[in-house]
Each structure stands twice: as structure tokens, then as C-alpha cells.
């Protein structure tokens, strides 16, 4: 596709988009294989899928929102958790070596989804009071609203989606850069440096391997944090004071 005769395509599939498509395909395949033949006594694949779904349901949705509201928002929280996890984990997969959440597009889309769920939950539960109580907290002398209301608007409706986006993106970006630096140093010291410096390459290789394991933990942790923060924001919108 071209725009006004330009040679630059409007839409294109680059490496990051390809990684996201691969992550989505693997995610769908894993859940299809794990749930296509459900049994009372689960197979190994079914057990893994049920363990992941149970973790999101019990440790995120139900724990943060309770069973009633947790069931309502469980599909969203489950989708966010597993999309973030599978898109993070490509950063440590050989030949892929890049978490597609380290580029702003996907974290921003997920943050917008969390933001929309937050607004929807508040307006649905407290249609007449959600925005009023969010922007005009009770118990504050009215002249202070001139100063307080813009601050509440920015912190609640602007800063939250931005911080949710940047927290995920920057954690994965920094991890990717650290792995690039460590493996680049290993390549230089082992293949390009004098013999006396090759021991340094062995050290950087060991550090790269250790940091790879650390990145696996970070990938899971960031998926958990993103889903938990989404649940926290929804919980705040549902709180009785609204």
C-alpha cells in the first residue's frame, strides 16, 4: 500500500510485528492443545493450562476483586497476563532475542484496554458519582478544588495509563539491552580479542547466561504486575466511596 505516491508503505510487517504474530500463534496453539480434549483426569498439557488459568483466576482476579467482580473481569485479566507473558518471553528465545513488549505499541494498547476497563467499571457501578468523586474528593474545602481537581484528573486519567505503559516497556527494553551488551562483549572477547583477554569473554558469557535466567523471571513478574495493576485500578473504580 502506498500513500500519495510515496514509496514508504503505510502498513508493514517488521521484526517486532512478526514477533507479536509468532507470540499470538504460539499462545493460541498452547491453549488449543491444552483444552481440545478436556478430561476429568487431566493430561500434562491440560494440567499446565489449568494451572496458568487457575493462577490468574485465584491470585489476581478473585484476590483483588472478589469472586463476583472477578468473574466479570477474568477474561480481560487472563488475556492481559498471557499476552504480556508470551510477548515478553521471546526476549530470551534463541533466534528471536527480542521481547515485543519492549516497543511501545503493544504496552500502550494493553494500557488503553486496562484504562477503558477502569472507566467502564466505575461508570457501571457508580454512574452518577464515579467522575464526581474521582475529580472532587469529599471532605475538601471547595476553594481547594481549583488546585486539586486538575491534579486528580492528571493523576487518575492521564498518569495511570502512561505509567502502566512505560513500566512494562522500559523493563523489557532495559533487559534486552543488557543481554545485547553481554553477548556482544562475549563475541568480542572470545573471537576478536587477544588470547590474554579471552578469560573475560568466559566471564561475560556466564553473566549473560545468568541474566537470561533473570529475564525469564522478569518476564513472568511483569505479566503478573501488569495484570495486578489492572485489577487494582478496576477495584478502585468499584470501591464503595465512589
Short mmCIF file of C-alpha atoms in Angstrom, two decimals:
data_model
loop_
_atom_site.label_atom_id
_atom_site.label_comp_id
_atom_site.label_asym_id
_atom_site.label_seq_id
_atom_site.Cartn_x
_atom_site.Cartn_y
_atom_site.Cartn_z
CA UNK A 1 0.00 0.00 0.00
CA UNK A 2 1.25 3.47 -0.85
CA UNK A 3 0.17 6.95 0.23
CA UNK A 4 0.20 9.88 -2.21
CA UNK A 5 2.76 8.22 -4.42
CA UNK A 6 5.26 7.66 -1.62
CA UNK A 7 7.42 4.55 -1.75
CA UNK A 8 7.06 4.09 2.02
CA UNK A 9 4.29 1.57 2.90
CA UNK A 10 1.56 2.66 5.27
CA UNK A 11 1.47 -0.80 6.84
CA UNK A 12 4.40 -3.12 7.04
CA UNK A 13 5.47 -6.17 8.98
CA UNK A 14 8.78 -5.56 10.68
CA UNK A 15 10.61 -7.76 13.16
CA UNK A 16 8.61 -6.57 16.16
CA UNK A 17 5.26 -7.17 14.45
CA UNK A 18 6.44 -10.59 13.32
CA UNK A 19 7.41 -11.49 16.89
CA UNK A 20 3.97 -10.41 18.11
CA UNK A 21 2.32 -12.59 15.49
CA UNK A 22 4.53 -15.52 16.47
CA UNK A 23 3.70 -14.98 20.16
CA UNK A 24 -0.01 -14.86 19.37
CA UNK A 25 0.19 -18.02 17.25
CA UNK A 26 2.09 -19.91 19.99
CA UNK A 27 -0.35 -18.66 22.64
CA UNK A 28 -3.35 -19.86 20.65
CA UNK A 29 -1.63 -23.18 19.91
CA UNK A 30 -0.77 -23.82 23.56
CA UNK A 31 -4.31 -23.17 24.73
CA UNK A 32 -5.80 -25.17 21.87
CA UNK A 33 -3.60 -28.18 22.58
CA UNK A 34 -4.27 -27.90 26.30
CA UNK A 35 -8.05 -27.65 26.04
CA UNK A 36 -9.06 -29.54 22.90
CA UNK A 37 -9.70 -32.80 24.79
CA UNK A 38 -10.61 -31.90 28.34
CA UNK A 39 -10.60 -34.83 30.73
CA UNK A 40 -11.63 -35.38 34.32
CA UNK A 41 -8.12 -36.65 34.96
CA UNK A 42 -6.12 -34.01 33.09
CA UNK A 43 -3.25 -34.73 30.76
CA UNK A 44 0.09 -33.00 31.30
CA UNK A 45 -0.75 -30.24 28.79
CA UNK A 46 -4.20 -29.71 30.26
CA UNK A 47 -2.68 -29.52 33.74
CA UNK A 48 -0.26 -26.78 32.66
CA UNK A 49 -3.03 -24.72 31.06
CA UNK A 50 -5.33 -25.20 34.04
CA UNK A 51 -2.52 -24.21 36.39
CA UNK A 52 -1.97 -20.96 34.49
CA UNK A 53 -5.67 -20.15 34.29
CA UNK A 54 -6.17 -21.02 37.93
CA UNK A 55 -3.28 -18.76 38.95
CA UNK A 56 -4.81 -15.73 37.20
CA UNK A 57 -8.29 -16.53 38.49
CA UNK A 58 -7.40 -17.14 42.14
CA UNK A 59 -4.30 -14.99 42.70
CA UNK A 60 -5.27 -11.96 40.64
CA UNK A 61 -8.97 -11.75 39.75
CA UNK A 62 -10.59 -13.24 42.86
CA UNK A 63 -7.99 -11.94 45.30
CA UNK A 64 -8.20 -8.34 44.06
CA UNK A 65 -11.85 -8.10 43.02
CA UNK A 66 -13.68 -10.84 44.87
CA UNK A 67 -15.44 -13.76 43.21
CA UNK A 68 -18.40 -11.82 41.75
CA UNK A 69 -16.48 -8.97 40.10
CA UNK A 70 -13.50 -11.25 39.49
CA UNK A 71 -15.59 -13.44 37.20
CA UNK A 72 -16.72 -10.39 35.24
CA UNK A 73 -13.22 -9.16 34.51
CA UNK A 74 -11.46 -12.53 34.43
CA UNK A 75 -11.35 -12.74 30.59
CA UNK A 76 -9.63 -9.34 30.40
CA UNK A 77 -7.13 -10.11 33.15
CA UNK A 78 -6.36 -13.55 31.70
CA UNK A 79 -5.80 -12.10 28.24
CA UNK A 80 -3.53 -9.35 29.55
CA UNK A 81 -1.47 -11.76 31.65
CA UNK A 82 -0.82 -14.33 28.94
CA UNK A 83 -0.33 -11.82 26.10
CA UNK A 84 2.26 -9.94 28.15
CA UNK A 85 3.93 -13.19 29.25
CA UNK A 86 4.23 -14.71 25.77
CA UNK A 87 5.36 -11.41 24.21
CA UNK A 88 7.93 -10.93 26.99
CA UNK A 89 9.40 -14.41 26.79
CA UNK A 90 10.53 -14.04 23.16
CA UNK A 91 13.32 -11.87 24.52
CA UNK A 92 15.15 -14.98 25.77
CA UNK A 93 14.27 -17.36 22.93
CA UNK A 94 17.27 -18.06 20.66
CA UNK A 95 17.00 -16.52 17.18
CA UNK A 96 14.14 -14.26 18.35
CA UNK A 97 16.01 -12.40 21.11
CA UNK A 98 13.57 -9.51 21.47
CA UNK A 99 10.56 -9.09 23.70
CA UNK A 100 7.94 -7.40 21.57
CA UNK A 101 6.69 -5.53 24.64
CA UNK A 102 9.96 -3.56 24.62
CA UNK A 103 8.47 -1.38 21.86
CA UNK A 104 5.71 0.98 22.95
CA UNK A 105 2.87 -0.14 20.66
CA UNK A 106 1.69 -3.28 22.46
CA UNK A 107 2.15 -1.96 26.03
CA UNK A 108 0.18 1.13 25.03
CA UNK A 109 -2.69 -0.92 23.58
CA UNK A 110 -2.85 -3.08 26.72
CA UNK A 111 -2.72 0.00 28.95
CA UNK A 112 -5.60 1.55 26.99
CA UNK A 113 -7.60 -1.67 27.45
CA UNK A 114 -6.94 -1.52 31.21
CA UNK A 115 -7.86 2.17 31.24
CA UNK A 116 -11.14 1.55 29.39
CA UNK A 117 -11.99 -1.27 31.82
CA UNK A 118 -11.29 1.08 34.74
CA UNK A 119 -13.60 3.78 33.34
CA UNK A 120 -16.27 1.23 32.40
CA UNK A 121 -16.22 -0.39 35.85
CA UNK A 122 -16.57 2.96 37.60
CA UNK A 123 -19.36 4.29 35.38
CA UNK A 124 -21.22 0.96 35.51
CA UNK A 125 -21.07 0.65 39.30
CA UNK A 126 -21.43 4.34 40.19
CA UNK A 127 -22.87 6.12 37.13
CA UNK A 128 -23.69 9.34 38.92
CA UNK A 129 -20.77 9.57 41.31
CA UNK A 130 -17.69 8.00 39.70
CA UNK A 131 -16.37 11.05 37.85
CA UNK A 132 -17.54 13.44 40.55
CA UNK A 133 -15.79 11.61 43.38
CA UNK A 134 -12.69 11.00 41.25
CA UNK A 135 -12.28 14.70 40.47
CA UNK A 136 -13.85 16.21 43.58
CA UNK A 137 -12.85 14.16 46.64
CA UNK A 138 -15.18 14.57 49.59
CA UNK A 139 -14.16 16.46 52.71
CA UNK A 140 -12.09 19.09 50.89
CA UNK A 141 -12.93 22.82 51.22
CA UNK A 142 -14.39 23.92 47.89
CA UNK A 143 -11.76 26.63 47.10
CA UNK A 144 -9.09 23.91 47.08
CA UNK A 145 -10.86 22.14 44.20
CA UNK A 146 -9.42 24.82 41.90
CA UNK A 147 -6.00 23.33 42.59
CA UNK A 148 -6.91 19.76 43.49
CA UNK A 149 -9.23 18.83 40.62
CA UNK A 150 -6.66 19.30 37.82
CA UNK A 151 -4.15 17.27 39.86
CA UNK A 152 -6.70 14.48 40.39
CA UNK A 153 -7.60 14.49 36.70
CA UNK A 154 -3.96 14.21 35.60
CA UNK A 155 -3.01 11.58 38.18
CA UNK A 156 -6.12 9.42 37.68
CA UNK A 157 -6.93 9.74 34.00
CA UNK A 158 -3.58 10.63 32.39
CA UNK A 159 -0.68 9.37 34.52
CA UNK A 160 -2.07 5.89 35.17
CA UNK A 161 -2.14 4.63 31.56
CA UNK A 162 1.21 6.30 30.85
CA UNK A 163 2.96 4.70 33.83
CA UNK A 164 1.36 1.34 33.05
CA UNK A 165 2.75 1.56 29.52
CA UNK A 166 6.23 2.76 30.44
CA UNK A 167 6.71 0.36 33.35
CA UNK A 168 6.33 -2.66 31.09
CA UNK A 169 8.12 -1.24 28.06
CA UNK A 170 11.18 0.07 29.90
CA UNK A 171 11.69 -3.07 31.99
CA UNK A 172 11.74 -5.22 28.88
CA UNK A 173 13.79 -2.71 26.86
CA UNK A 174 16.50 -2.45 29.53
CA UNK A 175 16.65 -6.24 29.85
CA UNK A 176 17.04 -6.58 26.09
CA UNK A 177 19.86 -4.01 26.02
CA UNK A 178 21.69 -5.75 28.86
CA UNK A 179 21.57 -9.07 27.01
CA UNK A 180 22.78 -7.39 23.81
CA UNK A 181 25.72 -5.81 25.64
CA UNK A 182 26.71 -9.02 27.43
CA UNK A 183 26.53 -11.25 24.33
CA UNK A 184 28.26 -8.60 22.20
CA UNK A 185 31.07 -8.40 24.75
CA UNK A 186 31.29 -12.21 24.77
CA UNK A 187 31.57 -12.28 20.98
CA UNK A 188 34.29 -9.63 21.02
CA UNK A 189 36.41 -11.13 23.80
CA UNK A 190 36.15 -14.74 22.61
CA UNK A 191 36.51 -14.18 18.88
CA UNK A 192 38.17 -10.82 18.37
CA UNK A 193 40.33 -10.04 21.37
CA UNK A 194 43.87 -11.27 22.12
CA UNK A 195 44.27 -14.60 23.90
CA UNK A 196 45.09 -12.88 27.17
CA UNK A 197 41.59 -11.33 27.24
CA UNK A 198 39.56 -14.42 26.37
CA UNK A 199 39.00 -15.21 30.05
CA UNK A 200 36.93 -12.00 30.21
CA UNK A 201 34.75 -13.45 27.47
CA UNK A 202 34.11 -16.52 29.58
CA UNK A 203 33.04 -14.23 32.41
CA UNK A 204 30.69 -12.20 30.21
CA UNK A 205 29.23 -15.43 28.81
CA UNK A 206 28.48 -16.64 32.33
CA UNK A 207 26.95 -13.27 33.19
CA UNK A 208 24.85 -13.39 30.01
CA UNK A 209 23.54 -16.84 30.90
CA UNK A 210 22.70 -15.74 34.46
CA UNK A 211 20.97 -12.59 33.20
CA UNK A 212 18.98 -14.69 30.71
CA UNK A 213 17.55 -16.70 33.61
CA UNK A 214 16.85 -13.43 35.39
CA UNK A 215 14.99 -12.14 32.31
CA UNK A 216 12.75 -15.22 32.37
CA UNK A 217 11.77 -14.31 35.92
CA UNK A 218 11.27 -10.66 34.94
CA UNK A 219 9.06 -11.71 32.01
CA UNK A 220 6.72 -13.60 34.33
CA UNK A 221 6.86 -10.89 37.00
CA UNK A 222 5.99 -8.10 34.57
CA UNK A 223 3.00 -10.04 33.26
CA UNK A 224 1.83 -10.52 36.84
CA UNK A 225 2.37 -6.86 37.75
CA UNK A 226 0.52 -5.57 34.67
CA UNK A 227 -2.49 -7.81 35.38
CA UNK A 228 -2.47 -6.97 39.10
CA UNK A 229 -2.33 -3.21 38.44
CA UNK A 230 -5.22 -3.56 36.00
CA UNK A 231 -7.20 -5.36 38.72
CA UNK A 232 -6.22 -2.70 41.28
CA UNK A 233 -7.47 0.11 39.05
CA UNK A 234 -10.75 -1.73 38.49
CA UNK A 235 -11.03 -2.32 42.23
CA UNK A 236 -10.57 1.39 42.88
CA UNK A 237 -13.31 2.18 40.37
CA UNK A 238 -15.66 -0.29 42.08
CA UNK A 239 -14.92 0.94 45.61
CA UNK A 240 -17.95 1.99 47.63
CA UNK A 241 -16.72 5.54 48.21
CA UNK A 242 -17.46 6.20 44.54
#
